[in-house]
Amino acid sequence: MEKKLRLLWVFIMLFYSYSLNVEGRHHISKKSKSKSVISYAPSPVEVSVNQPSPPSATSSPPSNVVPSDPSYGGGPALNPDDCVFDVMEYGAVGDGSTDDTDAFVAAWKAACQVESAVLLAPADRTFMITSTIFSGPCKPGLEFRVNGVLMPPEGPDCWPKEDSNKQWLVFYRLDNMSFTGTGTIEGNGEQWWELPCKPHRGPNGSTLPGPCDSPTMIRFFMSSNLVVRGLRIQNSPMFHMKFDGCEGVLIDQLSISSPKLSPNTDGIHIENTKSVGIYNSVIANGDDCISIGPGSSNIEIEAVTCGPSHGISIGSLGVHHSQACVSNITVRNAIIRDSDNGVRIKTWQGGSGSVTGLSFDTIQMENVRNCIIIDQYYCLTKGCRNETSAVYVRDISYRNIKGTYDVRSAPIHFACSDTIACTNITMSEVELLPHEGELVEDPFCWNAYGIQQTLTIPPIDCLQDGMPQAIGEAVEYACST
């Protein structure tokens, strides 16, 4: 009997031990080794005026306080598991004078074939490359990281004759790609700004006839799910950064700068592009801080400081009788200082289409000449005729816009088309006082309809109530939503 009990006990212990092992196999698995993924690329930033969606979890959430300067994270530190393609290993010299274009192209081609690869321009080096198109498609997660200085040839005389003088760095047909770093993209734009065909650069302050091509510094074209973060971008010959035909763009913690009088140096230009978030950045330049062109929608701009500049502009739109469609743009928690304009909508006579669903919320103006402006008579010469068709501007909200203005112009200016009125303009908590001098008590309105939810300073009694009896050709020219 005792022997049987002993055998039974052994059997129970063996069974219990086996059960533990089986249970362990269900809960413990050996983690396969894989390299770290260094892509910030979010899903597209979906934005609506009434209830903007937050940035994706991979992006930096905008802070409640507008920064005076961005913090330059530039991405995580490299670690041994990263698949790094250092341009120095592909023949780059990095002395600021040697042409390193071939090395960057070779490193790009190699990195393009590897998932989550890092093309690295290392710190403490200055790389000069000529006009180059970095094209895809590439494996997802590719990061172009600039920790040193990257720059083009210095001025038009040094620009290779065979290269396009309309663009410098072009990123084409890419998905899930990031452009980051702690370094500087230097545009060497001074000699381009002094060309006699630039505004007021000719003899006796004149402007000589063009063409007057100058390269856009960085262009993203026909690409999606992009991240640009942490870089200093400065002194561009023309636009600093342009997005054309893209979808899903996150821009965060950039510093963009060029002198106040540098011509056509827009900070960030967006056209034919959807789902864009621009956050935590400082932009000072000689033209629009951020410009939004036709075909753009679902754009959120938050915690951005502009100035000096020409402000944040929607347009210009409708040039040469073209159709322009812009919708769902939100600008909030921004500072605009020492600028010719604050928040501006500008359209040409004779255009068509619509601008709709714009929200300007919590913006601090500091010595701004035209704080709030809609200009449907935009023209670069004195020969523009008044025409019957126009881009239809409607559903525009200005809330909590406060600060000071330059008294040379009225701080609020609504100049809408004779035939197609601006409608559903909402003003709330708008308080603008002179930076110096006496209060300008005569805001300008022409064919503009809307409401004041609170008393506006200065009062804007010229804004008409309700809706016009006829919108003219607005229905015909409005964009489908």
GROMACS .gro file of C-alpha atoms in nm:
model
  481
    1MET     CA    1   0.000   0.000   0.000
    2GLU     CA    2   0.277   0.240   0.095
    3LYS     CA    3   0.455   0.161  -0.233
    4LYS     CA    4   0.140   0.244  -0.430
    5LEU     CA    5   0.099   0.575  -0.249
    6ARG     CA    6   0.462   0.660  -0.321
    7LEU     CA    7   0.414   0.586  -0.694
    8LEU     CA    8   0.095   0.794  -0.699
    9TRP     CA    9   0.280   1.089  -0.539
   10VAL     CA   10   0.562   1.069  -0.796
   11PHE     CA   11   0.307   1.061  -1.078
   12ILE     CA   12   0.128   1.372  -0.940
   13MET     CA   13   0.456   1.566  -0.910
   14LEU     CA   14   0.560   1.472  -1.264
   15PHE     CA   15   0.224   1.580  -1.400
   16TYR     CA   16   0.241   1.913  -1.209
   17SER     CA   17   0.593   1.983  -1.338
   18TYR     CA   18   0.486   1.908  -1.694
   19SER     CA   19   0.186   2.143  -1.659
   20LEU     CA   20   0.412   2.429  -1.548
   21ASN     CA   21   0.638   2.378  -1.848
   22VAL     CA   22   0.346   2.374  -2.086
   23GLU     CA   23   0.201   2.690  -1.929
   24GLY     CA   24   0.543   2.857  -1.955
   25ARG     CA   25   0.561   2.782  -2.325
   26HIS     CA   26   0.232   2.967  -2.374
   27HIS     CA   27   0.353   3.287  -2.203
   28ILE     CA   28   0.724   3.317  -2.276
   29SER     CA   29   0.856   3.372  -2.626
   30LYS     CA   30   1.202   3.469  -2.732
   31LYS     CA   31   1.196   3.819  -2.881
   32SER     CA   32   1.341   3.819  -3.229
   33LYS     CA   33   1.621   4.068  -3.288
   34SER     CA   34   1.530   4.356  -3.514
   35LYS     CA   35   1.678   4.699  -3.572
   36SER     CA   36   1.516   5.006  -3.421
   37VAL     CA   37   1.269   5.194  -3.633
   38ILE     CA   38   1.352   5.565  -3.660
   39SER     CA   39   1.058   5.685  -3.859
   40TYR     CA   40   0.846   5.963  -3.717
   41ALA     CA   41   0.600   5.940  -4.002
   42PRO     CA   42   0.247   5.964  -3.869
   43SER     CA   43  -0.076   5.871  -4.026
   44PRO     CA   44  -0.208   6.177  -4.209
   45VAL     CA   45  -0.308   6.459  -3.976
   46GLU     CA   46  -0.683   6.489  -4.013
   47VAL     CA   47  -0.805   6.839  -3.934
   48SER     CA   48  -1.149   6.991  -3.928
   49VAL     CA   49  -1.235   7.345  -3.832
   50ASN     CA   50  -1.491   7.262  -3.567
   51GLN     CA   51  -1.313   6.976  -3.396
   52PRO     CA   52  -0.954   6.922  -3.505
   53SER     CA   53  -0.816   6.577  -3.454
   54PRO     CA   54  -0.496   6.564  -3.250
   55PRO     CA   55  -0.164   6.480  -3.414
   56SER     CA   56  -0.080   6.112  -3.428
   57ALA     CA   57   0.094   5.949  -3.135
   58THR     CA   58   0.429   5.971  -3.312
   59SER     CA   59   0.418   6.350  -3.338
   60SER     CA   60   0.494   6.613  -3.077
   61PRO     CA   61   0.171   6.750  -2.934
   62PRO     CA   62   0.150   7.127  -2.965
   63SER     CA   63   0.205   7.307  -2.636
   64ASN     CA   64  -0.046   7.547  -2.488
   65VAL     CA   65   0.214   7.825  -2.481
   66VAL     CA   66   0.358   7.962  -2.802
   67PRO     CA   67   0.735   7.909  -2.796
   68SER     CA   68   0.984   8.186  -2.855
   69ASP     CA   69   1.219   7.932  -3.008
   70PRO     CA   70   1.176   7.565  -3.092
   71SER     CA   71   1.361   7.295  -2.907
   72TYR     CA   72   1.576   7.099  -3.144
   73GLY     CA   73   1.529   6.732  -3.076
   74GLY     CA   74   1.635   6.618  -3.421
   75GLY     CA   75   1.537   6.259  -3.357
   76PRO     CA   76   1.663   5.985  -3.127
   77ALA     CA   77   2.031   5.909  -3.089
   78LEU     CA   78   2.177   5.646  -3.315
   79ASN     CA   79   2.228   5.304  -3.162
   80PRO     CA   80   2.412   4.993  -3.277
   81ASP     CA   81   2.100   4.837  -3.426
   82ASP     CA   82   2.035   5.132  -3.659
   83CYS     CA   83   2.107   5.075  -4.024
   84VAL     CA   84   2.309   5.391  -4.096
   85PHE     CA   85   2.437   5.506  -4.434
   86ASP     CA   86   2.694   5.774  -4.347
   87VAL     CA   87   2.772   5.990  -4.651
   88MET     CA   88   3.138   6.002  -4.540
   89GLU     CA   89   3.161   5.631  -4.616
   90TYR     CA   90   3.042   5.701  -4.971
   91GLY     CA   91   3.315   5.954  -5.048
   92ALA     CA   92   3.183   6.282  -4.903
   93VAL     CA   93   3.452   6.526  -4.789
   94GLY     CA   94   3.243   6.775  -4.594
   95ASP     CA   95   3.483   7.069  -4.619
   96GLY     CA   96   3.225   7.316  -4.753
   97SER     CA   97   3.386   7.354  -5.096
   98THR     CA   98   3.417   7.004  -5.244
   99ASP     CA   99   3.115   6.888  -5.443
  100ASP     CA  100   2.967   6.604  -5.235
  101THR     CA  101   2.665   6.542  -5.459
  102ASP     CA  102   2.777   6.199  -5.582
  103ALA     CA  103   2.832   6.075  -5.228
  104PHE     CA  104   2.481   6.180  -5.121
  105VAL     CA  105   2.325   6.020  -5.429
  106ALA     CA  106   2.512   5.694  -5.368
  107ALA     CA  107   2.417   5.686  -4.999
  108TRP     CA  108   2.054   5.762  -5.090
  109LYS     CA  109   2.037   5.477  -5.342
  110ALA     CA  110   2.171   5.232  -5.084
  111ALA     CA  111   1.951   5.354  -4.798
  112CYS     CA  112   1.644   5.357  -5.020
  113GLN     CA  113   1.658   4.978  -5.047
  114VAL     CA  114   1.657   4.914  -4.670
  115GLU     CA  115   1.359   4.948  -4.438
  116SER     CA  116   1.398   5.212  -4.164
  117ALA     CA  117   1.740   5.317  -4.289
  118VAL     CA  118   1.914   5.640  -4.183
  119LEU     CA  119   2.105   5.848  -4.436
  120LEU     CA  120   2.339   6.051  -4.216
  121ALA     CA  121   2.516   6.381  -4.285
  122PRO     CA  122   2.723   6.389  -3.965
  123ALA     CA  123   2.785   6.685  -3.735
  124ASP     CA  124   3.092   6.910  -3.758
  125ARG     CA  125   3.097   6.885  -4.137
  126THR     CA  126   2.974   7.121  -4.411
  127PHE     CA  127   2.851   6.951  -4.726
  128MET     CA  128   2.805   7.129  -5.058
  129ILE     CA  129   2.578   6.959  -5.311
  130THR     CA  130   2.424   7.077  -5.635
  131SER     CA  131   2.058   7.056  -5.744
  132THR     CA  132   1.948   6.698  -5.678
  133ILE     CA  133   1.629   6.492  -5.694
  134PHE     CA  134   1.606   6.223  -5.425
  135SER     CA  135   1.340   6.000  -5.573
  136GLY     CA  136   1.149   5.694  -5.463
  137PRO     CA  137   0.970   5.477  -5.410
  138CYS     CA  138   1.188   5.359  -5.121
  139LYS     CA  139   1.143   5.112  -4.839
  140PRO     CA  140   0.929   5.264  -4.561
  141GLY     CA  141   1.078   5.447  -4.265
  142LEU     CA  142   1.366   5.612  -4.450
  143GLU     CA  143   1.521   5.902  -4.255
  144PHE     CA  144   1.740   6.172  -4.411
  145ARG     CA  145   1.922   6.311  -4.108
  146VAL     CA  146   2.133   6.626  -4.128
  147ASN     CA  147   2.338   6.691  -3.816
  148GLY     CA  148   2.601   6.899  -3.994
  149VAL     CA  149   2.555   7.179  -4.248
  150LEU     CA  150   2.413   7.119  -4.596
  151MET     CA  151   2.430   7.393  -4.859
  152PRO     CA  152   2.411   7.462  -5.237
  153PRO     CA  153   2.673   7.640  -5.450
  154GLU     CA  154   2.713   8.004  -5.353
  155GLY     CA  155   2.509   8.223  -5.585
  156PRO     CA  156   2.390   8.209  -5.948
  157ASP     CA  157   2.742   8.242  -6.095
  158CYS     CA  158   2.848   7.916  -5.927
  159TRP     CA  159   2.527   7.731  -6.014
  160PRO     CA  160   2.599   7.452  -6.267
  161LYS     CA  161   2.454   7.548  -6.606
  162GLU     CA  162   2.305   7.201  -6.656
  163ASP     CA  163   2.113   7.217  -6.325
  164SER     CA  164   1.765   7.358  -6.279
  165ASN     CA  165   1.778   7.702  -6.120
  166LYS     CA  166   1.420   7.664  -5.995
  167GLN     CA  167   1.486   7.405  -5.724
  168TRP     CA  168   1.769   7.264  -5.515
  169LEU     CA  169   1.671   6.963  -5.298
  170VAL     CA  170   1.371   6.771  -5.430
  171PHE     CA  171   1.213   6.469  -5.259
  172TYR     CA  172   0.990   6.288  -5.508
  173ARG     CA  173   0.747   5.994  -5.490
  174LEU     CA  174   0.822   5.898  -5.131
  175ASP     CA  175   0.604   5.747  -4.862
  176ASN     CA  176   0.677   5.726  -4.488
  177MET     CA  177   0.996   5.933  -4.506
  178SER     CA  178   1.140   6.184  -4.257
  179PHE     CA  179   1.381   6.477  -4.295
  180THR     CA  180   1.529   6.554  -3.955
  181GLY     CA  181   1.839   6.647  -3.765
  182THR     CA  182   2.012   6.893  -3.535
  183GLY     CA  183   2.195   7.063  -3.822
  184THR     CA  184   2.146   7.353  -4.060
  185ILE     CA  185   2.029   7.377  -4.418
  186GLU     CA  186   2.203   7.691  -4.548
  187GLY     CA  187   2.066   7.840  -4.870
  188ASN     CA  188   2.340   8.091  -4.961
  189GLY     CA  189   2.067   8.317  -5.096
  190GLU     CA  190   2.232   8.660  -5.073
  191GLN     CA  191   2.351   8.682  -5.435
  192TRP     CA  192   2.014   8.560  -5.564
  193TRP     CA  193   1.832   8.835  -5.372
  194GLU     CA  194   2.049   9.100  -5.540
  195LEU     CA  195   1.963   9.004  -5.898
  196PRO     CA  196   1.843   9.318  -6.084
  197CYS     CA  197   1.516   9.142  -6.176
  198LYS     CA  198   1.420   9.117  -5.809
  199PRO     CA  199   1.182   9.382  -5.670
  200HIS     CA  200   1.359   9.721  -5.652
  201ARG     CA  201   1.705   9.573  -5.714
  202GLY     CA  202   1.765   9.731  -6.057
  203PRO     CA  203   1.916  10.071  -6.142
  204ASN     CA  204   1.770  10.358  -5.937
  205GLY     CA  205   1.549  10.121  -5.740
  206SER     CA  206   1.381   9.973  -6.049
  207THR     CA  207   1.300   9.613  -6.131
  208LEU     CA  208   1.429   9.478  -6.461
  209PRO     CA  209   1.215   9.236  -6.663
  210GLY     CA  210   1.256   8.863  -6.602
  211PRO     CA  211   1.266   8.574  -6.615
  212CYS     CA  212   1.405   8.586  -6.265
  213ASP     CA  213   1.430   8.221  -6.166
  214SER     CA  214   1.573   8.141  -5.825
  215PRO     CA  215   1.576   7.797  -5.664
  216THR     CA  216   1.328   7.684  -5.403
  217MET     CA  217   1.542   7.536  -5.133
  218ILE     CA  218   1.354   7.218  -5.034
  219ARG     CA  219   1.064   7.071  -5.229
  220PHE     CA  220   0.852   6.766  -5.149
  221PHE     CA  221   0.658   6.654  -5.455
  222MET     CA  222   0.397   6.378  -5.498
  223SER     CA  223   0.477   6.221  -5.161
  224SER     CA  224   0.286   6.107  -4.852
  225ASN     CA  225   0.327   6.052  -4.479
  226LEU     CA  226   0.619   6.290  -4.438
  227VAL     CA  227   0.790   6.429  -4.129
  228VAL     CA  228   1.017   6.734  -4.121
  229ARG     CA  229   1.152   6.805  -3.774
  230GLY     CA  230   1.422   6.982  -3.578
  231LEU     CA  231   1.623   7.153  -3.853
  232ARG     CA  232   1.743   7.509  -3.896
  233ILE     CA  233   1.666   7.624  -4.250
  234GLN     CA  234   1.795   7.964  -4.351
  235ASN     CA  235   1.878   8.214  -4.626
  236SER     CA  236   1.693   8.046  -4.910
  237PRO     CA  237   1.727   8.200  -5.259
  238MET     CA  238   1.347   8.175  -5.289
  239PHE     CA  239   1.090   7.965  -5.098
  240HIS     CA  240   1.251   7.784  -4.804
  241MET     CA  241   1.022   7.481  -4.819
  242LYS     CA  242   0.745   7.379  -5.057
  243PHE     CA  243   0.497   7.090  -5.050
  244ASP     CA  244   0.323   7.014  -5.380
  245GLY     CA  245   0.089   6.721  -5.444
  246CYS     CA  246   0.146   6.565  -5.101
  247GLU     CA  247  -0.077   6.412  -4.835
  248GLY     CA  248  -0.007   6.352  -4.467
  249VAL     CA  249   0.265   6.598  -4.358
  250LEU     CA  250   0.396   6.669  -4.006
  251ILE     CA  251   0.622   6.975  -3.962
  252ASP     CA  252   0.754   7.027  -3.610
  253GLN     CA  253   1.024   7.225  -3.426
  254LEU     CA  254   1.168   7.407  -3.725
  255SER     CA  255   1.361   7.732  -3.730
  256ILE     CA  256   1.330   7.910  -4.066
  257SER     CA  257   1.503   8.244  -4.116
  258SER     CA  258   1.615   8.494  -4.376
  259PRO     CA  259   1.644   8.875  -4.369
  260LYS     CA  260   1.333   9.092  -4.365
  261LEU     CA  261   1.403   9.238  -4.711
  262SER     CA  262   1.495   8.912  -4.887
  263PRO     CA  263   1.247   8.884  -5.178
  264ASN     CA  264   1.010   8.588  -5.231
  265THR     CA  265   1.152   8.389  -4.942
  266ASP     CA  266   0.827   8.229  -4.818
  267GLY     CA  267   0.892   8.011  -4.515
  268ILE     CA  268   0.658   7.717  -4.587
  269HIS     CA  269   0.446   7.703  -4.902
  270ILE     CA  270   0.169   7.445  -4.943
  271GLU     CA  271  -0.029   7.374  -5.260
  272ASN     CA  272  -0.234   7.079  -5.385
  273THR     CA  273  -0.162   6.917  -5.051
  274LYS     CA  274  -0.393   6.771  -4.787
  275SER     CA  275  -0.371   6.679  -4.418
  276VAL     CA  276  -0.088   6.894  -4.287
  277GLY     CA  277   0.015   6.981  -3.932
  278ILE     CA  278   0.266   7.262  -3.864
  279TYR     CA  279   0.366   7.293  -3.498
  280ASN     CA  280   0.615   7.454  -3.258
  281SER     CA  281   0.815   7.646  -3.515
  282VAL     CA  282   0.970   7.993  -3.553
  283ILE     CA  283   0.974   8.160  -3.896
  284ALA     CA  284   1.131   8.495  -3.989
  285ASN     CA  285   1.170   8.589  -4.354
  286GLY     CA  286   1.109   8.842  -4.630
  287ASP     CA  287   0.772   8.714  -4.756
  288ASP     CA  288   0.482   8.503  -4.631
  289CYS     CA  289   0.562   8.313  -4.314
  290ILE     CA  290   0.330   8.034  -4.429
  291SER     CA  291   0.147   8.050  -4.762
  292ILE     CA  292  -0.134   7.817  -4.864
  293GLY     CA  293  -0.209   7.781  -5.234
  294PRO     CA  294  -0.487   7.620  -5.440
  295GLY     CA  295  -0.589   7.259  -5.388
  296SER     CA  296  -0.505   7.259  -5.017
  297SER     CA  297  -0.728   7.133  -4.735
  298ASN     CA  298  -0.725   7.004  -4.377
  299ILE     CA  299  -0.433   7.211  -4.251
  300GLU     CA  300  -0.362   7.283  -3.886
  301ILE     CA  301  -0.108   7.546  -3.777
  302GLU     CA  302  -0.041   7.573  -3.405
  303ALA     CA  303   0.222   7.722  -3.174
  304VAL     CA  304   0.401   7.904  -3.455
  305THR     CA  305   0.581   8.238  -3.421
  306CYS     CA  306   0.606   8.450  -3.738
  307GLY     CA  307   0.799   8.768  -3.800
  308PRO     CA  308   0.930   8.968  -3.946
  309SER     CA  309   0.737   8.843  -4.247
  310HIS     CA  310   0.429   8.906  -4.460
  311GLY     CA  311   0.220   8.699  -4.220
  312ILE     CA  312   0.016   8.383  -4.273
  313SER     CA  313  -0.149   8.397  -4.616
  314ILE     CA  314  -0.417   8.200  -4.792
  315GLY     CA  315  -0.327   8.265  -5.155
  316SER     CA  316  -0.279   8.428  -5.379
  317LEU     CA  317  -0.562   8.240  -5.551
  318GLY     CA  318  -0.735   8.258  -5.889
  319VAL     CA  319  -0.451   8.407  -6.095
  320HIS     CA  320  -0.503   8.402  -6.475
  321HIS     CA  321  -0.873   8.310  -6.434
  322SER     CA  322  -0.785   7.981  -6.265
  323GLN     CA  323  -1.001   7.787  -6.021
  324ALA     CA  324  -0.875   7.765  -5.664
  325CYS     CA  325  -1.020   7.549  -5.386
  326VAL     CA  326  -0.902   7.584  -5.025
  327SER     CA  327  -1.089   7.447  -4.723
  328ASN     CA  328  -1.061   7.358  -4.355
  329ILE     CA  329  -0.764   7.564  -4.236
  330THR     CA  330  -0.705   7.624  -3.864
  331VAL     CA  331  -0.449   7.866  -3.718
  332ARG     CA  332  -0.433   7.880  -3.339
  333ASN     CA  333  -0.201   7.982  -3.054
  334ALA     CA  334   0.026   8.185  -3.282
  335ILE     CA  335   0.232   8.502  -3.255
  336ILE     CA  336   0.279   8.737  -3.551
  337ARG     CA  337   0.519   9.026  -3.496
  338ASP     CA  338   0.673   9.312  -3.696
  339SER     CA  339   0.498   9.200  -4.014
  340ASP     CA  340   0.330   9.365  -4.312
  341ASN     CA  341   0.026   9.142  -4.265
  342GLY     CA  342  -0.120   8.922  -3.996
  343VAL     CA  343  -0.370   8.666  -4.126
  344ARG     CA  344  -0.451   8.733  -4.491
  345ILE     CA  345  -0.671   8.594  -4.769
  346LYS     CA  346  -0.569   8.723  -5.113
  347THR     CA  347  -0.736   8.646  -5.444
  348TRP     CA  348  -0.715   8.779  -5.799
  349GLN     CA  349  -1.006   8.927  -5.990
  350GLY     CA  350  -1.144   8.687  -6.251
  351GLY     CA  351  -1.067   8.369  -6.059
  352SER     CA  352  -1.316   8.105  -5.949
  353GLY     CA  353  -1.356   7.843  -5.679
  354SER     CA  354  -1.389   7.899  -5.306
  355VAL     CA  355  -1.213   7.954  -4.976
  356THR     CA  356  -1.422   7.805  -4.698
  357GLY     CA  357  -1.395   7.683  -4.339
  358LEU     CA  358  -1.111   7.897  -4.203
  359SER     CA  359  -1.057   7.946  -3.830
  360PHE     CA  360  -0.809   8.196  -3.684
  361ASP     CA  361  -0.810   8.143  -3.308
  362THR     CA  362  -0.596   8.294  -3.029
  363ILE     CA  363  -0.339   8.495  -3.223
  364GLN     CA  364  -0.119   8.763  -3.069
  365MET     CA  365  -0.033   9.053  -3.300
  366GLU     CA  366   0.273   9.268  -3.225
  367ASN     CA  367   0.320   9.578  -3.444
  368VAL     CA  368   0.148   9.428  -3.748
  369ARG     CA  369   0.037   9.655  -4.032
  370ASN     CA  370  -0.272   9.469  -4.164
  371CYS     CA  371  -0.373   9.238  -3.880
  372ILE     CA  372  -0.686   9.091  -4.042
  373ILE     CA  373  -0.724   9.127  -4.418
  374ILE     CA  374  -0.929   8.984  -4.703
  375ASP     CA  375  -0.813   9.128  -5.034
  376GLN     CA  376  -1.006   9.013  -5.340
  377TYR     CA  377  -0.839   9.278  -5.557
  378TYR     CA  378  -0.488   9.140  -5.525
  379CYS     CA  379  -0.269   9.267  -5.809
  380LEU     CA  380   0.105   9.312  -5.860
  381THR     CA  381   0.067   9.593  -6.114
  382LYS     CA  382  -0.162   9.890  -6.165
  383GLY     CA  383  -0.321   9.738  -6.474
  384CYS     CA  384  -0.553   9.478  -6.319
  385ARG     CA  385  -0.917   9.518  -6.424
  386ASN     CA  386  -1.221   9.468  -6.207
  387GLU     CA  387  -1.397   9.150  -6.325
  388THR     CA  388  -1.729   8.984  -6.254
  389SER     CA  389  -1.605   8.644  -6.140
  390ALA     CA  390  -1.417   8.585  -5.817
  391VAL     CA  391  -1.314   8.320  -5.566
  392TYR     CA  392  -1.602   8.283  -5.320
  393VAL     CA  393  -1.486   8.351  -4.961
  394ARG     CA  394  -1.716   8.222  -4.688
  395ASP     CA  395  -1.729   8.073  -4.336
  396ILE     CA  396  -1.433   8.257  -4.186
  397SER     CA  397  -1.393   8.284  -3.808
  398TYR     CA  398  -1.168   8.528  -3.620
  399ARG     CA  399  -1.162   8.465  -3.245
  400ASN     CA  400  -0.939   8.600  -2.969
  401ILE     CA  401  -0.719   8.807  -3.200
  402LYS     CA  402  -0.542   9.062  -2.980
  403GLY     CA  403  -0.239   9.287  -2.977
  404THR     CA  404  -0.104   9.596  -3.155
  405TYR     CA  405  -0.103   9.728  -3.510
  406ASP     CA  406   0.097   9.970  -3.723
  407VAL     CA  407  -0.125  10.277  -3.770
  408ARG     CA  408  -0.023  10.327  -4.134
  409SER     CA  409  -0.313  10.096  -4.223
  410ALA     CA  410  -0.644  10.005  -4.065
  411PRO     CA  411  -0.600   9.683  -3.866
  412ILE     CA  412  -0.909   9.521  -4.023
  413HIS     CA  413  -0.963   9.530  -4.400
  414PHE     CA  414  -1.233   9.332  -4.584
  415ALA     CA  415  -1.226   9.415  -4.956
  416CYS     CA  416  -1.458   9.162  -5.118
  417SER     CA  417  -1.561   9.121  -5.481
  418ASP     CA  418  -1.826   9.356  -5.619
  419THR     CA  419  -2.030   9.065  -5.753
  420ILE     CA  420  -1.956   8.781  -5.508
  421ALA     CA  421  -1.970   8.893  -5.146
  422CYS     CA  422  -1.772   8.744  -4.861
  423THR     CA  423  -2.023   8.573  -4.632
  424ASN     CA  424  -2.050   8.428  -4.283
  425ILE     CA  425  -1.755   8.614  -4.132
  426THR     CA  426  -1.755   8.577  -3.753
  427MET     CA  427  -1.571   8.819  -3.521
  428SER     CA  428  -1.527   8.741  -3.152
  429GLU     CA  429  -1.290   8.887  -2.891
  430VAL     CA  430  -1.096   9.092  -3.145
  431GLU     CA  431  -0.904   9.367  -2.963
  432LEU     CA  432  -0.639   9.556  -3.160
  433LEU     CA  433  -0.472   9.873  -3.035
  434PRO     CA  434  -0.210  10.098  -3.199
  435HIS     CA  435   0.153  10.008  -3.142
  436GLU     CA  436   0.230  10.380  -3.155
  437GLY     CA  437   0.010  10.679  -3.231
  438GLU     CA  438  -0.365  10.726  -3.222
  439LEU     CA  439  -0.638  10.465  -3.255
  440VAL     CA  440  -0.755  10.405  -3.612
  441GLU     CA  441  -1.131  10.392  -3.583
  442ASP     CA  442  -1.217  10.322  -3.944
  443PRO     CA  443  -1.185   9.954  -4.043
  444PHE     CA  444  -1.262   9.898  -4.411
  445CYS     CA  445  -1.538   9.672  -4.541
  446TRP     CA  446  -1.666   9.625  -4.894
  447ASN     CA  447  -1.941   9.373  -4.968
  448ALA     CA  448  -1.859   9.174  -4.652
  449TYR     CA  449  -2.129   9.000  -4.447
  450GLY     CA  450  -2.105   8.854  -4.100
  451ILE     CA  451  -2.158   8.901  -3.728
  452GLN     CA  452  -1.979   9.040  -3.424
  453GLN     CA  453  -2.032   8.804  -3.134
  454THR     CA  454  -1.854   9.048  -2.901
  455LEU     CA  455  -1.757   9.413  -2.925
  456THR     CA  456  -1.460   9.453  -3.157
  457ILE     CA  457  -1.181   9.706  -3.098
  458PRO     CA  458  -1.173   9.904  -3.315
  459PRO     CA  459  -1.549   9.874  -3.386
  460ILE     CA  460  -1.627   9.722  -3.724
  461ASP     CA  461  -1.968   9.869  -3.795
  462CYS     CA  462  -1.918   9.829  -4.169
  463LEU     CA  463  -1.965   9.449  -4.154
  464GLN     CA  464  -2.315   9.383  -4.293
  465ASP     CA  465  -2.568   9.158  -4.121
  466GLY     CA  466  -2.720   8.847  -4.270
  467MET     CA  467  -2.664   8.737  -4.628
  468PRO     CA  468  -2.670   8.932  -4.955
  469GLN     CA  469  -2.980   8.898  -5.167
  470ALA     CA  470  -2.777   8.735  -5.441
  471ILE     CA  471  -2.438   8.570  -5.427
  472GLY     CA  472  -2.391   8.631  -5.799
  473GLU     CA  473  -2.192   8.353  -5.959
  474ALA     CA  474  -2.074   8.201  -5.632
  475VAL     CA  475  -2.273   7.880  -5.668
  476GLU     CA  476  -2.132   7.825  -6.014
  477TYR     CA  477  -1.776   7.879  -5.904
  478ALA     CA  478  -1.778   7.722  -5.559
  479CYS     CA  479  -1.581   7.402  -5.512
  480SER     CA  480  -1.748   7.076  -5.427
  481THR     CA  481  -1.690   6.964  -5.071
   0.00000   0.00000   0.00000
